Amino acid sequence: MEKAAFEGWLESVSTTFLALSDQQRNQSLDHLISLSGAAQLRHLSNRLEALLKRDFLRLLPLELAFYLLRWLDPQTLLTCCLVCKQWNKVISACTEVWQSVCQDLGWRIDESIQDATHWKGVYLKAKLRMKQLREEDAFETSSLIGHSARVYALYYRDGLLCTGSDDLSAKLWDVRTGQCVYGIQTHTCATVKFDEQKLVTGSFDNTIACWEWSTGAKIQQFRGHTGAVFSIDYNDELDTLVSGSADFTVKVWSLSSGTCVNTFTGHTEWVTKVHLQKSQVESMMHSPGDYILLSVDKYEIKVWPIGREINCKCLKTLSVSEDRSVCLQPRLQFDGRYIVCSSDLGIYHWDFASFDVIRVIKPQQDPSSLSLLSFGEVFALLFDNHHLYVMDLRTEVTVGRWPLPAYRKSKRGSSFLPGVTSWLNGLDGKNDAGLVFATSMPDHSIHLVLWRENG
């Protein structure tokens, strides 16, 4: 057919084709395909691939491509990186996408770092760490050996662990090396707290003592309780020491002179925990910057003002049951904004400004056998007689666990503690290191659970 005649025929067929319905067009195409040979079918395939398989990541503006990528799950993103170099380049350049998937895994985000490659690497590391938690492969264990009698008291700070024992000694250990840094002769220790210069101990002999690390000398003694001293806290700036005892009282002392400044009454059970903290919020009862003392017994948490020694009254009493049918466990956390305490019903979370219960977390495990170790913004660390648990507080689902040996679980909660807790506010690739958990053992050793290096 001549070119002019062919073009006339093609124009006529095209006009007729456009006048057909969709069904008629499809039938026409099917008929033409059935009449086509290999050369025509190959040509048709090439043209269709170019028309139908468009690379939207290449064609779209970068901002729209990033928007679409944010809807993909992390595994799909990684798969898309393998499609071609162009896709890998675009996906790896989207900082917001990788920051978002890191946050979803409980990772803390530094907004000042806008390098997408950095956050993609962080995600891969985070993914591995969370996999290790699920598969009980995130931690490792170690032991500290040196005491010759039961260890009742533990306190951790900045890589150092202090232990107080029935062998009339207290020891300071470097957790990283397992070496004993200091060892001094004391009384029987029910509770301990230390800083760079001194050690303060509460004892079963009803007294409190302050010791100097460098010499081992007793530099102050506090007498006045008529029962064992189960918990202490102090603040050098206030020159204040507080103590809770088996005599049902809370005492406030001058740290420098050893004088009892005040005695708070109202508890009807052993006071197993006292906590001194500056308020971060305002209410009708307190202002930001006010020092607050919390004291805990088997059923109640009492809130006291510090600095109002004359006619000091309890600001508030918190409990989880009016008839005392539900016990509080000997764990308390207070950061000036929120109060967290575990009970036989679950973990209670109070707002300190209003004293309202924000939430009650009921773990998958039996709450009555589960104890709170530490509570963060993203994760909580819990344990029972057999395992250590990591809970994602956003979903209240256990995301990791670790087996524990048969340890001595004190009713007062002094013979076990968490280590580094900053990771509970979000992992950042650096804070998943060091001590996770420590507890005393029946053979007088200290069992340590430590983060395994994230390879």
C-alpha positions as semicolon CSV with decimal commas, in nm:
position;residue;x (nm);y (nm);z (nm)
1;M;0,000;0,000;0,000
2;E;0,130;0,342;-0,091
3;K;0,225;0,577;0,193
4;A;-0,051;0,830;0,115
5;A;-0,312;0,556;0,086
6;F;-0,189;0,395;0,412
7;E;-0,207;0,723;0,600
8;G;-0,562;0,781;0,469
9;W;-0,663;0,429;0,575
10;L;-0,504;0,474;0,918
11;E;-0,686;0,804;0,972
12;S;-1,017;0,642;0,878
13;V;-0,959;0,340;1,107
14;S;-0,854;0,567;1,396
15;T;-1,168;0,779;1,359
16;T;-1,385;0,468;1,355
17;F;-1,193;0,318;1,653
18;L;-1,249;0,628;1,865
19;A;-1,623;0,606;1,798
20;L;-1,642;0,253;1,940
21;S;-1,743;0,161;2,294
22;D;-1,479;0,026;2,536
23;Q;-1,601;-0,329;2,483
24;Q;-1,583;-0,291;2,102
25;R;-1,234;-0,141;2,127
26;N;-1,119;-0,437;2,335
27;Q;-1,263;-0,684;2,086
28;S;-1,093;-0,497;1,798
29;L;-0,755;-0,512;1,980
30;D;-0,801;-0,883;2,058
31;H;-0,867;-0,951;1,690
32;L;-0,560;-0,751;1,580
33;I;-0,342;-0,934;1,836
34;S;-0,464;-1,269;1,703
35;L;-0,356;-1,164;1,353
36;S;-0,012;-1,037;1,467
37;G;0,314;-1,222;1,423
38;A;0,621;-1,236;1,648
39;A;0,762;-0,903;1,526
40;Q;0,435;-0,722;1,599
41;L;0,391;-0,882;1,943
42;R;0,750;-0,789;2,041
43;H;0,691;-0,430;1,930
44;L;0,365;-0,421;2,127
45;S;0,537;-0,554;2,442
46;N;0,810;-0,289;2,428
47;R;0,561;-0,007;2,384
48;L;0,336;-0,130;2,664
49;E;0,626;-0,160;2,911
50;A;0,721;0,203;2,851
51;L;0,359;0,314;2,892
52;L;0,255;0,105;3,191
53;K;0,572;0,055;3,399
54;R;0,658;0,413;3,477
55;D;0,924;0,484;3,740
56;F;0,725;0,717;3,965
57;L;1,021;0,779;4,199
58;R;1,219;0,910;3,904
59;L;0,930;1,112;3,758
60;L;0,779;1,262;4,075
61;P;0,916;1,574;4,246
62;L;1,139;1,475;4,538
63;E;0,900;1,616;4,799
64;L;0,611;1,400;4,670
65;A;0,835;1,093;4,652
66;F;0,937;1,145;5,018
67;Y;0,571;1,183;5,116
68;L;0,478;0,853;4,952
69;L;0,776;0,672;5,107
70;R;0,662;0,766;5,456
71;W;0,363;0,531;5,413
72;L;0,583;0,225;5,361
73;D;0,687;-0,008;5,640
74;P;1,063;-0,041;5,709
75;Q;1,102;-0,384;5,549
76;T;0,938;-0,264;5,228
77;L;1,168;0,040;5,226
78;L;1,474;-0,185;5,248
79;T;1,335;-0,404;4,967
80;C;1,277;-0,094;4,752
81;C;1,640;0,006;4,802
82;L;1,733;-0,309;4,606
83;V;1,523;-0,224;4,298
84;C;1,784;-0,001;4,133
85;K;2,052;0,255;4,210
86;Q;1,812;0,544;4,154
87;W;1,557;0,409;4,403
88;N;1,829;0,340;4,660
89;K;1,960;0,695;4,616
90;V;1,615;0,854;4,662
91;I;1,512;0,636;4,959
92;S;1,847;0,670;5,133
93;A;1,823;1,052;5,104
94;C;1,490;1,080;5,288
95;T;1,587;1,179;5,644
96;E;1,230;1,200;5,778
97;V;1,149;0,847;5,664
98;W;1,442;0,690;5,849
99;Q;1,393;0,904;6,159
100;S;1,029;0,795;6,168
101;V;1,104;0,422;6,146
102;C;1,371;0,462;6,416
103;Q;1,114;0,626;6,644
104;D;0,870;0,343;6,577
105;L;1,131;0,104;6,719
106;G;1,169;0,313;7,034
107;W;1,484;0,495;6,925
108;R;1,553;0,851;7,042
109;I;1,592;1,104;6,760
110;D;1,841;1,390;6,751
111;E;1,675;1,644;6,519
112;S;2,004;1,828;6,471
113;I;2,138;1,535;6,267
114;Q;1,983;1,559;5,920
115;D;2,201;1,301;5,748
116;A;1,965;1,037;5,605
117;T;2,246;0,784;5,564
118;H;2,318;0,816;5,938
119;W;1,955;0,741;6,029
120;K;1,935;0,450;5,786
121;G;2,239;0,302;5,963
122;V;2,078;0,371;6,303
123;Y;1,763;0,192;6,188
124;L;1,958;-0,117;6,084
125;K;2,132;-0,116;6,422
126;A;1,801;-0,061;6,603
127;K;1,638;-0,343;6,411
128;L;1,917;-0,578;6,516
129;R;1,892;-0,470;6,883
130;M;1,515;-0,523;6,893
131;K;1,561;-0,864;6,730
132;Q;1,814;-0,951;7,001
133;L;1,564;-0,847;7,270
134;R;1,295;-1,070;7,120
135;E;1,529;-1,366;7,091
136;E;1,680;-1,330;7,444
137;D;2,017;-1,241;7,297
138;A;2,053;-0,873;7,397
139;F;2,213;-0,928;7,739
140;E;2,492;-1,118;7,907
141;T;2,564;-1,200;8,271
142;S;2,845;-1,157;8,519
143;S;2,901;-1,196;8,895
144;L;3,067;-0,996;9,170
145;I;3,221;-1,212;9,443
146;G;3,364;-1,077;9,767
147;H;3,108;-1,074;10,048
148;S;3,098;-1,352;10,306
149;A;2,736;-1,306;10,420
150;R;2,399;-1,204;10,283
151;V;2,388;-0,887;10,072
152;Y;2,080;-0,682;10,158
153;A;2,148;-0,343;10,002
154;L;2,242;-0,227;9,650
155;Y;2,283;0,117;9,496
156;Y;2,404;0,200;9,142
157;R;2,546;0,525;9,006
158;D;2,766;0,618;8,708
159;G;2,909;0,271;8,645
160;L;2,969;0,197;9,014
161;L;2,768;-0,045;9,227
162;C;2,765;-0,028;9,607
163;T;2,674;-0,338;9,808
164;G;2,600;-0,360;10,182
165;S;2,615;-0,694;10,360
166;D;2,556;-0,883;10,683
167;D;2,935;-0,934;10,697
168;L;2,952;-0,576;10,839
169;S;3,104;-0,432;10,524
170;A;3,013;-0,220;10,224
171;K;3,192;-0,251;9,892
172;L;3,210;-0,029;9,586
173;W;3,249;-0,212;9,255
174;D;3,343;-0,102;8,905
175;V;3,073;-0,281;8,704
176;R;3,273;-0,272;8,380
177;T;3,583;-0,443;8,522
178;G;3,421;-0,632;8,811
179;Q;3,689;-0,499;9,046
180;C;3,624;-0,382;9,403
181;V;3,725;-0,013;9,422
182;Y;3,664;0,044;9,795
183;G;3,575;-0,177;10,090
184;I;3,497;-0,038;10,434
185;Q;3,379;-0,185;10,765
186;T;3,024;-0,080;10,854
187;H;2,723;-0,204;11,050
188;T;2,467;-0,442;10,898
189;C;2,330;-0,257;10,595
190;A;1,961;-0,259;10,503
191;T;2,000;0,029;10,254
192;V;2,285;0,231;10,103
193;K;2,342;0,545;9,895
194;F;2,672;0,705;9,795
195;D;2,847;0,982;9,605
196;E;3,213;1,053;9,524
197;Q;3,311;1,137;9,883
198;K;3,077;0,951;10,114
199;L;2,857;0,650;10,177
200;V;2,534;0,668;10,379
201;T;2,395;0,346;10,523
202;G;2,071;0,256;10,699
203;S;2,093;-0,043;10,929
204;F;1,898;-0,318;11,098
205;D;2,044;-0,179;11,425
206;N;1,799;0,119;11,390
207;T;2,073;0,371;11,307
208;I;2,203;0,557;11,006
209;A;2,570;0,629;10,946
210;C;2,775;0,838;10,707
211;W;3,118;0,707;10,604
212;E;3,412;0,857;10,418
213;W;3,524;0,644;10,124
214;S;3,889;0,746;10,129
215;T;3,953;0,662;10,496
216;G;3,662;0,433;10,584
217;A;3,594;0,654;10,887
218;K;3,245;0,710;11,026
219;I;3,191;1,086;10,996
220;Q;2,832;1,109;11,123
221;Q;2,574;0,894;11,298
222;F;2,198;0,942;11,316
223;R;2,008;0,790;11,611
224;G;1,636;0,809;11,677
225;H;1,452;0,531;11,498
226;T;1,321;0,242;11,708
227;G;1,308;-0,003;11,417
228;A;1,530;-0,107;11,128
229;V;1,600;0,168;10,873
230;F;1,485;0,034;10,536
231;S;1,532;0,335;10,308
232;I;1,731;0,659;10,295
233;D;1,775;0,952;10,059
234;Y;1,970;1,274;10,093
235;N;2,041;1,608;9,928
236;D;2,366;1,793;9,996
237;E;2,227;2,124;9,874
238;L;1,949;2,108;10,135
239;D;2,179;1,955;10,398
240;T;1,896;1,706;10,443
241;L;1,875;1,331;10,498
242;V;1,542;1,144;10,505
243;S;1,480;0,791;10,630
244;G;1,198;0,536;10,643
245;S;1,182;0,270;10,910
246;A;1,012;-0,040;11,048
247;D;0,889;0,183;11,333
248;F;0,630;0,325;11,084
249;T;0,791;0,673;11,086
250;V;0,975;0,896;10,842
251;K;1,249;1,115;10,986
252;V;1,414;1,427;10,844
253;W;1,773;1,492;10,955
254;S;2,041;1,755;10,920
255;L;2,300;1,577;10,709
256;S;2,593;1,774;10,854
257;S;2,503;1,769;11,224
258;G;2,309;1,442;11,256
259;T;2,022;1,621;11,432
260;C;1,666;1,499;11,376
261;V;1,472;1,796;11,237
262;N;1,129;1,636;11,213
263;T;0,944;1,307;11,243
264;F;0,650;1,232;11,012
265;T;0,385;0,992;11,141
266;G;0,078;0,845;10,978
267;H;0,207;0,522;10,827
268;T;0,066;0,203;10,977
269;E;0,312;-0,035;10,812
270;W;0,688;-0,051;10,757
271;V;0,809;0,245;10,552
272;T;0,999;0,062;10,278
273;K;1,089;0,353;10,049
274;V;1,157;0,726;10,081
275;H;1,234;0,949;9,785
276;L;1,345;1,314;9,789
277;Q;1,284;1,509;9,468
278;K;1,228;1,864;9,341
279;S;0,878;1,927;9,201
280;Q;0,863;2,008;8,829
281;V;0,495;2,106;8,818
282;E;0,253;2,344;8,991
283;S;-0,058;2,263;9,189
284;M;-0,252;2,409;9,481
285;M;-0,023;2,218;9,718
286;H;0,321;2,279;9,567
287;S;0,515;2,487;9,314
288;P;0,795;2,408;9,071
289;G;1,123;2,399;9,261
290;D;0,969;2,287;9,592
291;Y;1,137;1,985;9,744
292;I;0,899;1,695;9,797
293;L;0,937;1,377;10,000
294;L;0,749;1,061;9,908
295;S;0,723;0,773;10,155
296;V;0,575;0,430;10,083
297;D;0,442;0,147;10,296
298;K;0,254;-0,170;10,207
299;Y;-0,068;0,013;10,115
300;E;-0,004;0,389;10,082
301;I;0,218;0,654;9,928
302;K;0,238;0,974;10,134
303;V;0,350;1,311;9,993
304;W;0,527;1,553;10,229
305;P;0,668;1,905;10,182
306;I;1,033;1,953;10,275
307;G;1,143;2,289;10,414
308;R;0,826;2,340;10,621
309;E;0,947;2,168;10,934
310;I;0,702;2,350;11,165
311;N;0,351;2,198;11,161
312;C;0,439;1,995;10,854
313;K;0,140;1,799;10,730
314;C;0,102;1,528;10,468
315;L;-0,005;1,689;10,140
316;K;-0,166;1,380;9,992
317;T;-0,206;1,007;10,049
318;L;-0,228;0,782;9,743
319;S;-0,348;0,423;9,738
320;V;-0,492;0,177;9,489
321;S;-0,770;0,043;9,712
322;E;-0,965;0,213;9,990
323;D;-1,013;-0,110;10,188
324;R;-0,641;-0,202;10,172
325;S;-0,720;-0,516;9,976
326;V;-0,445;-0,442;9,721
327;C;-0,079;-0,417;9,820
328;L;0,177;-0,180;9,677
329;Q;0,508;-0,337;9,587
330;P;0,831;-0,189;9,729
331;R;0,916;0,001;9,411
332;L;0,856;0,372;9,357
333;Q;0,962;0,615;9,087
334;F;0,917;0,993;9,105
335;D;1,073;1,249;8,869
336;G;0,893;1,562;8,990
337;R;0,615;1,527;8,730
338;Y;0,486;1,172;8,764
339;I;0,464;0,906;9,033
340;V;0,489;0,542;8,927
341;C;0,445;0,244;9,156
342;S;0,367;-0,122;9,094
343;S;0,094;-0,308;9,280
344;D;-0,076;-0,645;9,284
345;L;-0,320;-0,509;9,022
346;G;-0,063;-0,359;8,785
347;I;0,153;-0,049;8,744
348;Y;-0,012;0,276;8,855
349;H;0,092;0,604;8,693
350;W;-0,013;0,926;8,871
351;D;0,010;1,287;8,752
352;F;0,186;1,483;9,030
353;A;0,008;1,812;8,953
354;S;-0,343;1,672;8,995
355;F;-0,272;1,339;9,172
356;D;-0,503;1,175;8,917
357;V;-0,430;0,826;8,789
358;I;-0,316;0,866;8,427
359;R;-0,310;0,498;8,342
360;V;-0,296;0,151;8,493
361;I;-0,078;-0,093;8,303
362;K;-0,171;-0,457;8,342
363;P;0,111;-0,672;8,203
364;Q;0,056;-0,997;8,018
365;Q;0,217;-1,174;8,312
366;D;0,051;-1,204;8,656
367;P;0,075;-0,848;8,804
368;S;0,089;-0,980;9,161
369;S;0,416;-1,162;9,088
370;L;0,565;-0,891;8,868
371;S;0,778;-0,605;9,005
372;L;0,865;-0,270;8,851
373;L;1,234;-0,193;8,816
374;S;1,220;0,131;8,619
375;F;0,974;0,326;8,407
376;G;1,064;0,550;8,112
377;E;0,893;0,741;7,833
378;V;0,917;0,452;7,585
379;F;1,007;0,134;7,775
380;A;0,958;-0,013;8,123
381;L;1,183;-0,271;8,287
382;L;0,997;-0,537;8,491
383;F;1,082;-0,871;8,647
384;D;0,939;-1,169;8,831
385;N;1,090;-1,478;8,990
386;H;1,206;-1,617;8,657
387;H;1,258;-1,344;8,397
388;L;1,352;-0,984;8,329
389;Y;1,103;-0,815;8,092
390;V;1,123;-0,512;7,860
391;M;0,780;-0,361;7,791
392;D;0,703;-0,110;7,514
393;L;0,483;0,141;7,699
394;R;0,326;0,265;7,374
395;T;0,164;-0,073;7,314
396;E;0,200;-0,230;7,663
397;V;0,346;-0,536;7,490
398;T;0,654;-0,722;7,613
399;V;0,925;-0,682;7,346
400;G;1,205;-0,869;7,522
401;R;1,292;-1,087;7,817
402;W;1,589;-1,250;7,985
403;P;1,604;-1,554;8,217
404;L;1,704;-1,493;8,579
405;P;1,857;-1,739;8,827
406;A;1,698;-1,819;9,163
407;Y;1,777;-1,493;9,341
408;R;1,676;-1,357;9,683
409;K;1,374;-1,133;9,629
410;S;1,348;-0,908;9,935
411;K;1,002;-0,792;10,042
412;R;1,154;-0,449;10,096
413;G;1,291;-0,437;9,743
414;S;1,645;-0,342;9,844
415;S;1,831;-0,646;9,715
416;F;1,773;-0,578;9,344
417;L;1,788;-0,270;9,124
418;P;1,806;-0,142;8,765
419;G;2,133;-0,015;8,623
420;V;2,151;0,242;8,344
421;T;1,795;0,364;8,282
422;S;1,837;0,640;8,019
423;W;1,757;0,389;7,742
424;L;1,403;0,354;7,881
425;N;1,333;0,703;7,741
426;G;1,441;0,581;7,399
427;L;1,744;0,392;7,274
428;D;2,000;0,598;7,084
429;G;2,266;0,344;6,989
430;K;2,493;0,457;7,274
431;N;2,289;0,413;7,592
432;D;2,233;0,038;7,536
433;A;2,552;-0,042;7,724
434;G;2,652;-0,122;8,080
435;L;2,444;-0,255;8,369
436;V;2,077;-0,347;8,316
437;F;1,993;-0,531;8,641
438;A;2,166;-0,645;8,960
439;T;2,048;-0,869;9,242
440;S;2,200;-1,044;9,542
441;M;2,223;-1,423;9,536
442;P;2,191;-1,693;9,806
443;D;2,567;-1,763;9,778
444;H;2,639;-1,395;9,877
445;S;2,749;-1,300;9,523
446;I;2,591;-1,028;9,307
447;H;2,434;-1,138;8,979
448;L;2,466;-0,878;8,703
449;V;2,275;-0,853;8,375
450;L;2,459;-0,634;8,122
451;W;2,394;-0,519;7,768
452;R;2,572;-0,731;7,509
453;E;2,764;-0,528;7,255
454;N;2,542;-0,452;6,956
455;G;2,741;-0,591;6,665
